[in-house]
Short mmCIF file of C-alpha atoms in Angstrom, two decimals:
data_model
loop_
_atom_site.label_atom_id
_atom_site.label_comp_id
_atom_site.label_asym_id
_atom_site.label_seq_id
_atom_site.Cartn_x
_atom_site.Cartn_y
_atom_site.Cartn_z
CA MET A 1 82.33 137.02 -108.75
CA PHE A 2 84.73 135.61 -106.19
CA ASP A 3 85.82 139.08 -104.95
CA ILE A 4 83.54 138.69 -101.96
CA PHE A 5 85.96 136.19 -100.51
CA GLU A 6 88.63 138.86 -100.28
CA GLY A 7 89.05 140.04 -96.73
CA TYR A 8 87.85 136.69 -95.36
CA ASP A 9 90.29 133.98 -94.34
CA LEU A 10 88.56 131.04 -96.00
CA LEU A 11 91.55 128.71 -95.95
CA GLY A 12 92.37 129.69 -92.38
CA ALA A 13 88.86 128.76 -91.25
CA PHE A 14 89.03 125.38 -92.94
CA TRP A 15 92.52 124.88 -91.48
CA ILE A 16 91.01 125.28 -88.01
CA THR A 17 88.33 122.74 -88.95
CA VAL A 18 91.09 120.32 -89.96
CA LYS A 19 93.04 121.00 -86.76
CA LEU A 20 89.92 120.45 -84.64
CA THR A 21 89.31 117.16 -86.44
CA VAL A 22 92.89 115.92 -86.04
CA PHE A 23 93.35 116.87 -82.38
CA SER A 24 89.95 115.67 -81.20
CA GLY A 25 90.32 112.59 -83.40
CA ILE A 26 93.52 111.63 -81.63
CA GLY A 27 91.98 112.36 -78.23
CA ALA A 28 88.87 110.34 -79.08
CA LEU A 29 90.96 107.43 -80.33
CA VAL A 30 92.94 107.26 -77.08
CA LEU A 31 89.95 107.74 -74.77
CA GLY A 32 87.76 105.46 -76.88
CA THR A 33 90.30 102.65 -76.86
CA VAL A 34 90.64 102.91 -73.07
CA LEU A 35 86.83 102.81 -72.76
CA ALA A 36 86.63 99.83 -75.10
CA ALA A 37 89.30 98.02 -73.08
CA MET A 38 87.23 98.67 -69.96
CA ARG A 39 84.05 97.51 -71.68
CA VAL A 40 85.52 94.11 -72.52
CA SER A 41 87.58 93.74 -69.33
CA PRO A 42 86.94 90.87 -66.90
CA VAL A 43 86.34 93.35 -64.06
CA PRO A 44 82.57 93.91 -63.76
CA LEU A 45 82.95 97.36 -62.20
CA MET A 46 85.04 98.66 -65.11
CA ARG A 47 82.59 97.18 -67.59
CA GLY A 48 79.77 98.89 -65.74
CA PHE A 49 81.53 102.26 -65.66
CA ALA A 50 82.32 102.18 -69.38
CA THR A 51 78.77 101.11 -70.22
CA VAL A 52 77.33 103.96 -68.17
CA TYR A 53 79.73 106.48 -69.77
CA VAL A 54 78.79 105.31 -73.27
CA ASN A 55 75.05 105.34 -72.62
CA VAL A 56 75.11 108.72 -70.90
CA VAL A 57 77.35 110.58 -73.32
CA ARG A 58 75.88 109.20 -76.55
CA ASN A 59 72.47 110.44 -75.48
CA ILE A 60 73.54 114.01 -74.68
CA PRO A 61 73.59 116.29 -77.73
CA LEU A 62 77.10 117.33 -78.73
CA THR A 63 76.01 120.96 -78.64
CA VAL A 64 75.10 120.64 -74.97
CA ILE A 65 78.53 119.14 -74.22
CA ILE A 66 80.46 121.82 -76.11
CA VAL A 67 78.44 124.71 -74.67
CA PHE A 68 78.89 123.18 -71.21
CA CYS A 69 82.67 123.06 -71.74
CA SER A 70 82.64 126.80 -72.31
CA LEU A 71 79.95 128.09 -69.91
CA GLY A 72 80.35 125.43 -67.23
CA LEU A 73 83.87 124.03 -67.19
CA SER A 74 85.63 127.23 -68.18
CA ASN A 75 83.49 130.05 -66.80
CA ILE A 76 82.29 128.48 -63.55
CA PHE A 77 84.89 125.84 -62.69
CA GLY A 78 87.78 127.91 -64.06
CA VAL A 79 89.27 125.16 -66.21
CA THR A 80 91.79 126.91 -68.45
CA LEU A 81 93.61 124.00 -70.13
CA GLY A 82 96.81 126.05 -70.08
CA ALA A 83 95.39 128.92 -72.14
CA ALA A 84 94.14 131.27 -69.48
CA ASP A 85 94.52 134.61 -71.24
CA ASP A 86 94.15 133.60 -74.89
CA PHE A 87 90.40 133.45 -75.52
CA GLU A 88 90.67 132.00 -79.02
CA GLU A 89 93.07 129.27 -77.96
CA LEU A 90 90.96 128.50 -74.88
CA ALA A 91 87.78 128.09 -76.95
CA PHE A 92 89.68 125.85 -79.37
CA ARG A 93 91.00 123.62 -76.60
CA LEU A 94 87.61 123.40 -74.90
CA ALA A 95 86.05 122.41 -78.22
CA VAL A 96 88.69 119.70 -78.69
CA LEU A 97 87.96 118.43 -75.18
CA GLY A 98 84.21 118.28 -75.80
CA LEU A 99 84.54 116.71 -79.24
CA ALA A 100 87.00 114.09 -77.96
CA ALA A 101 84.84 113.17 -74.95
CA TYR A 102 81.80 112.79 -77.22
CA THR A 103 83.48 111.00 -80.14
CA ALA A 104 85.26 108.57 -77.77
CA VAL A 105 81.89 106.86 -77.23
CA PHE A 106 81.58 106.03 -80.91
CA VAL A 107 85.24 104.95 -81.12
CA CYS A 108 84.62 102.68 -78.14
CA GLU A 109 81.59 101.09 -79.78
CA ALA A 110 83.49 100.61 -83.06
CA VAL A 111 86.48 98.98 -81.34
CA ARG A 112 84.28 96.80 -79.16
CA SER A 113 82.26 95.57 -82.14
CA GLY A 114 85.58 94.90 -83.89
CA ILE A 115 86.69 92.68 -81.02
CA ASN A 116 83.30 90.97 -81.02
CA THR A 117 83.61 90.04 -84.70
CA VAL A 118 86.49 87.69 -83.83
CA PRO A 119 84.92 84.26 -83.30
CA VAL A 120 85.42 82.86 -79.78
CA GLY A 121 86.76 79.66 -81.35
CA GLN A 122 89.84 81.55 -82.59
CA ALA A 123 90.88 82.50 -79.08
CA GLU A 124 89.92 79.11 -77.68
CA ALA A 125 92.07 77.38 -80.30
CA ALA A 126 94.94 79.74 -79.48
CA ARG A 127 94.66 79.01 -75.78
CA ALA A 128 94.43 75.29 -76.51
CA ILE A 129 97.81 75.32 -78.24
CA GLY A 130 99.23 77.02 -75.16
CA LEU A 131 99.52 80.69 -76.12
CA SER A 132 99.52 83.12 -73.20
CA PHE A 133 97.04 85.99 -72.80
CA THR A 134 99.36 88.55 -74.42
CA GLN A 135 100.22 86.15 -77.23
CA VAL A 136 96.53 85.49 -77.90
CA LEU A 137 95.90 89.24 -78.04
CA ARG A 138 98.96 90.04 -80.18
CA HIS A 139 98.83 87.24 -82.70
CA ILE A 140 95.20 86.21 -82.89
CA VAL A 141 92.61 88.67 -81.63
CA LEU A 142 93.94 92.19 -82.24
CA PRO A 143 95.14 91.67 -85.85
CA GLN A 144 91.66 90.48 -86.79
CA ALA A 145 89.89 93.09 -84.68
CA PHE A 146 91.90 96.04 -86.07
CA ARG A 147 91.10 95.04 -89.62
CA SER A 148 87.35 94.94 -89.08
CA VAL A 149 87.43 98.21 -87.16
CA ILE A 150 88.70 100.36 -90.04
CA GLY A 151 85.29 100.65 -91.70
CA PRO A 152 83.33 101.74 -88.61
CA LEU A 153 86.16 104.07 -87.52
CA THR A 154 86.05 105.76 -90.93
CA ASN A 155 82.40 106.58 -90.34
CA VAL A 156 83.29 107.98 -86.93
CA LEU A 157 86.04 110.15 -88.44
CA ILE A 158 83.69 111.55 -91.10
CA ALA A 159 81.02 112.27 -88.52
CA LEU A 160 83.68 113.98 -86.39
CA THR A 161 84.76 116.19 -89.31
CA LYS A 162 81.17 117.33 -89.72
CA ASN A 163 80.67 117.67 -85.97
CA THR A 164 83.55 120.14 -85.65
CA THR A 165 81.09 122.78 -86.94
CA VAL A 166 79.40 122.61 -83.54
CA ALA A 167 82.50 124.36 -82.13
CA SER A 168 81.14 127.54 -83.71
CA ALA A 169 78.61 127.56 -80.84
CA ILE A 170 81.40 128.65 -78.49
CA GLY A 171 83.03 130.97 -80.99
CA VAL A 172 85.83 128.86 -82.44
CA ALA A 173 86.61 130.54 -85.77
CA GLU A 174 86.15 127.45 -87.92
CA ALA A 175 84.38 127.08 -91.25
CA ALA A 176 80.75 127.18 -90.08
CA LEU A 177 81.29 130.37 -88.06
CA LEU A 178 82.93 132.08 -91.03
CA MET A 179 80.05 130.98 -93.24
CA LYS A 180 77.54 132.40 -90.75
CA GLU A 181 79.41 135.70 -90.71
CA MET A 182 79.75 135.84 -94.50
CA ILE A 183 76.15 135.03 -95.42
CA GLU A 184 74.96 137.65 -92.94
CA ASN A 185 77.23 140.35 -94.40
CA GLU A 186 77.40 139.52 -98.11
CA ALA A 187 74.64 139.22 -100.68
CA GLN A 188 75.81 136.09 -102.49
CA LEU A 189 74.06 133.49 -100.31
CA LEU A 190 74.07 130.67 -102.84
CA LEU A 191 77.67 131.12 -103.95
CA ILE A 192 79.04 131.36 -100.42
CA SER A 193 77.07 128.35 -99.21
CA ALA A 194 78.15 126.32 -102.23
CA VAL A 195 81.82 127.11 -101.56
CA PHE A 196 81.57 126.05 -97.90
CA ALA A 197 79.57 122.93 -98.76
CA LEU A 198 82.18 122.05 -101.35
CA GLY A 199 84.89 122.52 -98.74
CA PHE A 200 83.27 119.90 -96.53
CA VAL A 201 82.66 117.56 -99.44
CA ILE A 202 86.37 117.82 -100.24
CA LEU A 203 87.24 117.08 -96.60
CA THR A 204 84.89 114.13 -96.10
CA LEU A 205 84.37 112.40 -99.44
CA PRO A 206 87.98 111.41 -100.31
CA THR A 207 88.62 110.30 -96.72
CA GLY A 208 85.52 108.14 -96.82
CA LEU A 209 86.28 106.66 -100.22
CA PHE A 210 89.95 105.99 -99.44
CA LEU A 211 89.49 104.55 -95.96
CA GLY A 212 86.41 102.63 -97.12
CA TRP A 213 88.58 101.04 -99.82
CA VAL A 214 91.34 100.28 -97.30
CA GLY A 215 88.78 98.83 -94.89
CA LYS A 216 87.31 96.57 -97.56
CA ARG A 217 90.76 95.36 -98.64
CA MET A 218 91.85 94.68 -95.08
CA ALA A 219 88.61 93.10 -93.90
CA VAL A 220 88.87 89.49 -92.78
CA LYS A 221 86.71 87.42 -95.12
CA ARG A 222 84.63 84.96 -93.20
CA MET B 1 82.14 83.93 -68.29
CA THR B 2 84.15 83.08 -71.39
CA SER B 3 84.76 85.61 -74.09
CA VAL B 4 87.13 85.88 -76.99
CA LEU B 5 89.57 87.65 -74.69
CA TYR B 6 89.62 85.56 -71.54
CA ASP B 7 88.49 82.28 -70.01
CA ALA B 8 86.46 81.81 -66.87
CA PRO B 9 88.82 83.16 -64.14
CA GLY B 10 90.80 80.76 -61.98
CA PRO B 11 91.95 81.49 -58.41
CA ARG B 12 94.82 83.78 -59.45
CA ALA B 13 92.75 85.71 -61.99
CA LYS B 14 89.99 86.10 -59.39
CA ARG B 15 92.47 87.63 -56.93
CA ARG B 16 93.78 89.93 -59.65
CA ASN B 17 90.25 91.00 -60.57
CA ILE B 18 89.50 91.86 -56.96
CA PHE B 19 92.65 93.98 -56.84
CA TYR B 20 91.65 95.79 -60.05
CA THR B 21 88.14 96.36 -58.68
CA VAL B 22 89.48 97.89 -55.46
CA ALA B 23 91.95 100.10 -57.37
CA PHE B 24 89.18 101.25 -59.69
CA VAL B 25 86.82 101.98 -56.80
CA VAL B 26 89.53 104.17 -55.23
CA LEU B 27 90.08 106.02 -58.53
CA LEU B 28 86.34 106.53 -59.06
CA ALA B 29 85.86 107.72 -55.49
CA LEU B 30 88.71 110.20 -55.92
CA GLY B 31 87.12 111.46 -59.15
CA VAL B 32 83.68 111.85 -57.61
CA TRP B 33 85.15 113.52 -54.52
CA TRP B 34 87.10 115.94 -56.74
CA ILE B 35 83.98 116.87 -58.76
CA PHE B 36 81.96 117.47 -55.60
CA SER B 37 84.71 119.48 -53.96
CA VAL B 38 85.08 121.71 -57.05
CA MET B 39 81.30 122.15 -57.19
CA GLY B 40 81.29 122.93 -53.48
CA ASP B 41 84.13 125.47 -53.88
CA LYS B 42 82.28 127.24 -56.65
CA GLY B 43 79.06 127.22 -54.65
CA GLN B 44 77.20 125.05 -57.17
CA LEU B 45 75.85 122.67 -54.54
CA GLU B 46 73.82 125.30 -52.73
CA TRP B 47 70.19 124.38 -52.46
CA SER B 48 69.03 127.77 -53.75
CA LEU B 49 70.46 126.91 -57.18
CA TRP B 50 68.65 123.57 -57.31
CA GLU B 51 65.42 124.72 -55.71
CA PRO B 52 63.88 126.08 -58.95
CA PHE B 53 63.71 122.55 -60.32
CA VAL B 54 61.35 121.39 -57.60
CA THR B 55 59.03 124.33 -58.19
CA ALA B 56 56.52 124.32 -61.02
CA GLN B 57 57.54 127.70 -62.41
CA ALA B 58 60.95 126.73 -63.79
CA TRP B 59 59.35 123.84 -65.61
CA THR B 60 56.28 125.57 -66.98
CA THR B 61 58.08 128.78 -67.96
CA TYR B 62 61.34 127.44 -69.39
CA LEU B 63 61.98 123.72 -69.54
CA LEU B 64 58.67 122.29 -70.77
CA PRO B 65 58.15 124.86 -73.56
CA GLY B 66 61.77 124.24 -74.58
CA LEU B 67 61.26 120.48 -74.58
CA GLY B 68 58.03 121.02 -76.52
CA ASN B 69 59.89 122.95 -79.22
CA THR B 70 62.60 120.28 -79.37
CA LEU B 71 59.99 117.57 -79.86
CA LYS B 72 58.02 119.68 -82.35
CA ALA B 73 61.07 120.31 -84.53
CA ALA B 74 62.17 116.66 -84.32
CA ALA B 75 58.72 115.30 -85.14
CA LEU B 76 58.18 117.73 -88.03
CA SER B 77 61.60 116.89 -89.47
CA LEU B 78 60.98 113.15 -89.31
CA VAL B 79 57.49 113.41 -90.81
CA ILE B 80 58.70 115.55 -93.73
CA ALA B 81 61.96 113.67 -94.24
CA LEU B 82 60.30 110.23 -94.37
CA PRO B 83 58.45 110.49 -97.70
CA LEU B 84 61.31 112.51 -99.19
CA GLY B 85 63.83 109.90 -98.09
CA ALA B 86 61.64 107.08 -99.40
CA VAL B 87 61.44 108.74 -102.82
CA PHE B 88 65.21 109.23 -103.02
CA GLY B 89 65.96 105.78 -101.65
CA ILE B 90 63.75 104.17 -104.30
CA ALA B 91 65.06 106.49 -107.02
CA ARG B 92 68.59 105.36 -106.18
CA MET B 93 67.64 101.81 -107.06
CA SER B 94 65.92 102.72 -110.32
CA ASP B 95 66.74 100.83 -113.49
CA HIS B 96 67.18 104.13 -115.33
CA ARG B 97 70.58 105.73 -115.13
CA TRP B 98 69.20 109.25 -115.43
CA VAL B 99 67.15 108.73 -112.28
CA ARG B 100 69.64 106.64 -110.33
CA VAL B 101 72.70 108.84 -110.77
CA PRO B 102 71.23 112.25 -109.85
CA ALA B 103 69.44 110.73 -106.86
CA GLY B 104 72.72 109.17 -105.72
CA VAL B 105 74.62 112.43 -106.14
CA ILE B 106 72.02 114.40 -104.16
CA VAL B 107 71.93 111.83 -101.35
CA GLU B 108 75.73 111.63 -101.08
CA PHE B 109 76.05 115.43 -101.21
CA PHE B 110 73.65 116.11 -98.35
CA ARG B 111 75.18 113.32 -96.30
CA ALA B 112 78.67 114.77 -96.75
CA ILE B 113 77.98 118.26 -95.41
CA PRO B 114 77.34 119.18 -91.78
CA VAL B 115 73.71 119.69 -90.81
CA LEU B 116 74.66 123.02 -89.22
CA LEU B 117 75.66 124.42 -92.62
CA LEU B 118 72.25 123.44 -93.98
CA MET B 119 70.51 125.17 -91.07
CA LEU B 120 72.55 128.36 -91.47
CA PHE B 121 71.81 128.37 -95.19
CA ALA B 122 68.09 127.79 -94.68
CA ASN B 123 67.90 130.54 -92.06
CA GLU B 124 69.55 133.10 -94.33
CA PHE B 125 67.55 131.88 -97.32
CA TYR B 126 64.22 132.42 -95.53
CA SER B 127 65.31 135.81 -94.31
CA ALA B 128 66.52 137.04 -97.71
CA TYR B 129 64.07 135.52 -100.17
CA THR B 130 60.85 134.78 -98.33
CA GLY B 131 58.45 136.62 -96.05
CA VAL B 132 58.62 134.09 -93.22
CA SER B 133 58.17 136.07 -90.02
CA THR B 134 61.10 136.23 -87.64
CA ASP B 135 59.17 134.40 -84.88
CA VAL B 136 58.97 131.15 -86.79
CA ARG B 137 62.05 131.53 -88.96
CA PRO B 138 64.40 129.62 -86.59
CA LEU B 139 61.91 126.72 -86.47
CA TYR B 140 61.64 126.71 -90.27
CA ALA B 141 65.42 126.85 -90.62
CA VAL B 142 66.05 124.06 -88.12
CA VAL B 143 63.41 121.82 -89.69
CA THR B 144 64.66 122.53 -93.23
CA GLY B 145 68.24 121.72 -92.30
CA LEU B 146 67.23 118.55 -90.47
CA VAL B 147 64.94 117.47 -93.32
CA LEU B 148 67.63 117.91 -95.99
CA TYR B 149 70.17 115.93 -94.00
CA ASN B 150 67.91 113.23 -92.62
CA ALA B 151 66.03 112.65 -95.86
CA SER B 152 69.32 111.54 -97.38
CA VAL B 153 70.10 109.34 -94.36
CA ILE B 154 66.59 107.86 -94.51
CA ALA B 155 67.05 107.29 -98.25
CA GLU B 156 69.98 105.04 -97.36
CA ILE B 157 67.93 103.28 -94.66
CA VAL B 158 65.11 102.67 -97.16
CA ARG B 159 67.58 101.33 -99.70
CA ALA B 160 69.18 99.07 -97.11
CA GLY B 161 65.70 97.94 -96.01
CA ILE B 162 64.71 96.95 -99.54
CA LEU B 163 68.07 95.34 -100.25
CA SER B 164 67.78 93.33 -97.03
CA LEU B 165 64.74 91.46 -98.38
CA PRO B 166 65.38 88.02 -99.85
CA LYS B 167 65.80 88.09 -103.63
CA GLY B 168 63.04 85.53 -103.98
CA GLN B 169 60.47 88.18 -103.06
CA SER B 170 60.99 90.30 -106.17
CA GLU B 171 61.60 87.24 -108.33
CA ALA B 172 58.28 85.73 -107.23
CA ALA B 173 56.58 89.06 -107.92
CA LYS B 174 58.10 89.10 -111.39
CA ALA B 175 57.02 85.50 -111.95
CA ILE B 176 53.35 86.23 -111.28
CA GLY B 177 53.58 89.13 -113.73
CA LEU B 178 53.64 92.19 -111.47
CA ARG B 179 55.06 95.39 -112.94
CA LYS B 180 58.09 97.09 -111.36
CA GLY B 181 55.91 99.68 -109.64
CA GLN B 182 53.53 97.03 -108.36
CA THR B 183 56.42 94.92 -107.06
CA MET B 184 57.73 97.94 -105.17
CA THR B 185 54.44 99.14 -103.69
CA SER B 186 52.76 95.86 -102.87
CA ILE B 187 55.65 93.45 -102.23
CA LEU B 188 58.91 95.17 -101.31
CA LEU B 189 57.94 98.41 -99.54
CA PRO B 190 55.49 96.94 -97.00
CA GLN B 191 58.13 94.44 -95.88
CA ALA B 192 60.96 96.98 -96.00
CA VAL B 193 59.01 99.43 -93.83
CA THR B 194 58.78 96.83 -91.08
CA ALA B 195 62.42 95.92 -91.50
CA MET B 196 63.63 99.50 -91.16
CA LEU B 197 61.40 100.66 -88.28
CA PRO B 198 64.12 100.15 -85.60
CA ALA B 199 66.67 102.07 -87.67
CA LEU B 200 64.17 104.90 -88.17
CA VAL B 201 63.45 105.19 -84.45
CA SER B 202 67.20 105.38 -83.74
CA GLN B 203 67.53 108.08 -86.37
CA LEU B 204 65.01 110.05 -84.33
CA VAL B 205 67.60 110.16 -81.54
CA VAL B 206 70.05 111.83 -83.92
CA ILE B 207 67.37 114.31 -84.97
CA VAL B 208 66.50 115.17 -81.36
CA LYS B 209 70.17 115.76 -80.60
CA ASP B 210 70.66 117.93 -83.69
CA THR B 211 67.79 120.29 -82.80
CA THR B 212 70.10 121.77 -80.15
CA LEU B 213 72.21 123.28 -82.95
CA GLY B 214 69.31 125.58 -83.72
CA GLY B 215 69.15 126.58 -80.08
CA ALA B 216 72.85 127.42 -79.90
CA LEU B 217 73.27 129.24 -83.23
CA LEU B 218 69.86 130.34 -84.55
CA ALA B 219 68.16 131.32 -81.27
CA PHE B 220 65.54 128.60 -81.78
CA PRO B 221 63.89 128.37 -78.33
CA GLU B 222 64.41 124.63 -77.76
CA LEU B 223 65.60 122.96 -74.58
CA LEU B 224 69.27 124.05 -74.66
CA ASN B 225 68.23 127.60 -75.48
CA ALA B 226 65.59 127.57 -72.73
CA ARG B 227 68.36 126.49 -70.34
CA GLY B 228 70.18 129.71 -71.18
CA THR B 229 67.22 131.90 -70.26
CA LEU B 230 66.58 129.84 -67.16
CA ALA B 231 70.19 130.13 -65.99
CA ALA B 232 70.17 133.86 -66.70
CA ASN B 233 67.20 134.13 -64.36
CA TYR B 234 68.28 131.86 -61.50
CA ALA B 235 72.10 132.06 -61.98
CA ASN B 236 72.36 128.26 -61.79
CA VAL B 237 74.59 127.38 -64.73
CA ILE B 238 75.82 123.97 -63.60
CA PRO B 239 72.52 122.68 -62.13
CA SER B 240 70.61 123.74 -65.23
CA PHE B 241 73.11 121.95 -67.50
CA ILE B 242 72.80 118.81 -65.41
CA ILE B 243 68.99 118.87 -65.48
CA VAL B 244 68.87 119.51 -69.25
CA ALA B 245 71.38 116.73 -69.88
CA ILE B 246 69.29 114.36 -67.77
CA ILE B 247 66.15 115.26 -69.76
CA PHE B 248 67.95 114.51 -73.02
CA ILE B 249 69.37 111.26 -71.66
CA ILE B 250 65.97 110.03 -70.48
CA LEU B 251 64.27 111.03 -73.74
CA ASN B 252 66.91 109.41 -75.95
CA LEU B 253 67.25 106.30 -73.79
CA MET B 254 63.50 105.80 -74.12
CA LEU B 255 63.79 106.05 -77.90
CA THR B 256 66.77 103.65 -78.08
CA THR B 257 65.10 101.16 -75.75
CA PHE B 258 61.97 101.33 -77.88
CA ALA B 259 64.06 100.81 -81.05
CA SER B 260 65.82 97.72 -79.73
CA TRP B 261 62.58 96.32 -78.31
CA LEU B 262 61.04 96.80 -81.76
CA GLU B 263 64.03 95.14 -83.39
CA ARG B 264 63.85 92.10 -81.10
CA ARG B 265 60.10 91.81 -81.59
CA LEU B 266 60.34 92.05 -85.36
CA ARG B 267 63.12 89.51 -85.46
CA ARG B 268 60.95 87.09 -83.49
CA ALA B 269 57.87 87.62 -85.63
CA LYS B 270 57.38 84.67 -87.93
CA ARG B 271 55.17 86.45 -90.41
CA SER B 272 57.87 88.67 -91.90
CA SER B 273 60.55 87.59 -94.31
CA GLY B 274 63.05 87.67 -91.49
CA ALA B 275 64.79 90.79 -92.70
CA VAL B 276 65.25 93.36 -89.96
CA LEU B 277 67.66 96.28 -90.09
CA ALA B 278 69.61 96.72 -86.90
CA ALA B 279 68.64 99.77 -84.88
CA ASP B 280 72.01 101.37 -85.56
CA THR B 281 72.11 100.87 -89.31
CA ALA B 282 71.80 104.59 -89.93
CA GLY B 283 75.18 106.07 -90.65
CA ALA B 284 76.53 102.76 -91.87
CA GLU B 285 78.49 103.31 -95.04
CA GLU B 286 77.35 100.10 -96.71
CA PRO B 287 73.76 98.92 -96.67
CA VAL B 288 73.17 95.51 -95.20
CA ALA B 289 72.73 93.12 -98.10
CA GLU B 290 72.02 89.87 -96.30
CA PRO B 291 68.73 89.26 -94.54
CA GLY B 292 68.82 89.65 -90.81
CA VAL B 293 72.50 90.48 -90.59
CA LYS B 294 73.22 92.81 -87.73
CA THR B 295 75.83 95.43 -88.46
CA ASP B 296 77.45 97.08 -85.54
CA ASP B 297 78.60 100.17 -87.36
CA GLY B 298 78.66 103.24 -85.17
CA ARG B 299 75.66 105.48 -85.33
CA ALA B 300 77.91 108.49 -85.18
CA THR B 301 76.25 111.81 -85.54
#
């Protein structure tokens, strides 16, 4: 019954899904934190820029962004990301770029809401006892903010794992593309779909449960 | 302005802020200049590439039919997913284990897998087992995939909406002798529907964005797909992407603005029980249990 999976690199496809998630997750975390820092900064122009970025990017479909990375950035503008003659690697890197740019918005919103959950009185009290800006951040605000950010960031990570399937639109050989190929060529539609669905359940469910548990344990009770 | 991070700026902080502003302006200007110079180098600023968008033909032949299909698929998905989601959301709160557990498993399953997988499955399913003609098959597949996914998201919104109502509502209903079904249909649901309207409108944004998957992988002729045909005709890849992105941004911004307006209005209304789900509740892992509590969890799909 499972012979149909012979000749297809099922694990390899899911490995690419995992790699897409990890790389774009790291990229999104970095970019999103920078955006969040800009969104809460005292400089109005930076706040404005970050707000515009968030509102523009969150309203563009991810598919449009990823397809643009391939057809626009790569084909027209000649962006190669250091993989000029390796088509597979180039598509992978473009997908990571698109996913990171898109997911950064949601990371930014999660981090910002985390900072906003810290009551202003906490920082005011800290300043009143004479702590400096960096001390306030290090000892008072960030420890509380990080803890309340775990839950929302988990949701972002799970959404990102599912969103990596969009990379199949530009031919990255991840799980969804392999599934498309297999159900077109093989007869066992239900079995194949069930296996791929199970693969994603295995990727997302334990992460969600574990990080959800961590988030709940770490959350600051108010 | 005082925030948790900084006080109202004094003279030194003001000077520093001005320096940061100037530095940032320079950086931004460099970025914008770089984008325009690259576009200029690649000939993407030429008027001939942008001209189609001021003529009626590009809009009537490509963009508007594409936008129409996007809206059609999104509206159909929402209309079908709503009752389905309501049923599953209520079933998940049933007193009977044999109803509650399967409903929960189904909802969690469809929330855990990517919507694209559901679309691919539906497309192949219709092609192999049904006589749906190939013209409408992509639409059917896109709507089926979106319905399966969003029904389970809406089920969670419905559940959160009902849980957000004060406990006294169902207790009072019980006290005057209403049955469970009566409590649900005449006390809880009417209030919950109002409470979850903002969250539902925001979910529509997610649905609109997800229709593009059908355009990219199932040849469903929605806006992104129409852009492809348009660019093949006028050879204006970058301008067409920019125009399509702007259309999506305007459409979705209108929906989000409407959702938050609705949320504010409902919160102000005195008639309701005071329970309103925040516009971005969808996608939140935990339903909001307290009335009127705003969660800021990322709406991340």
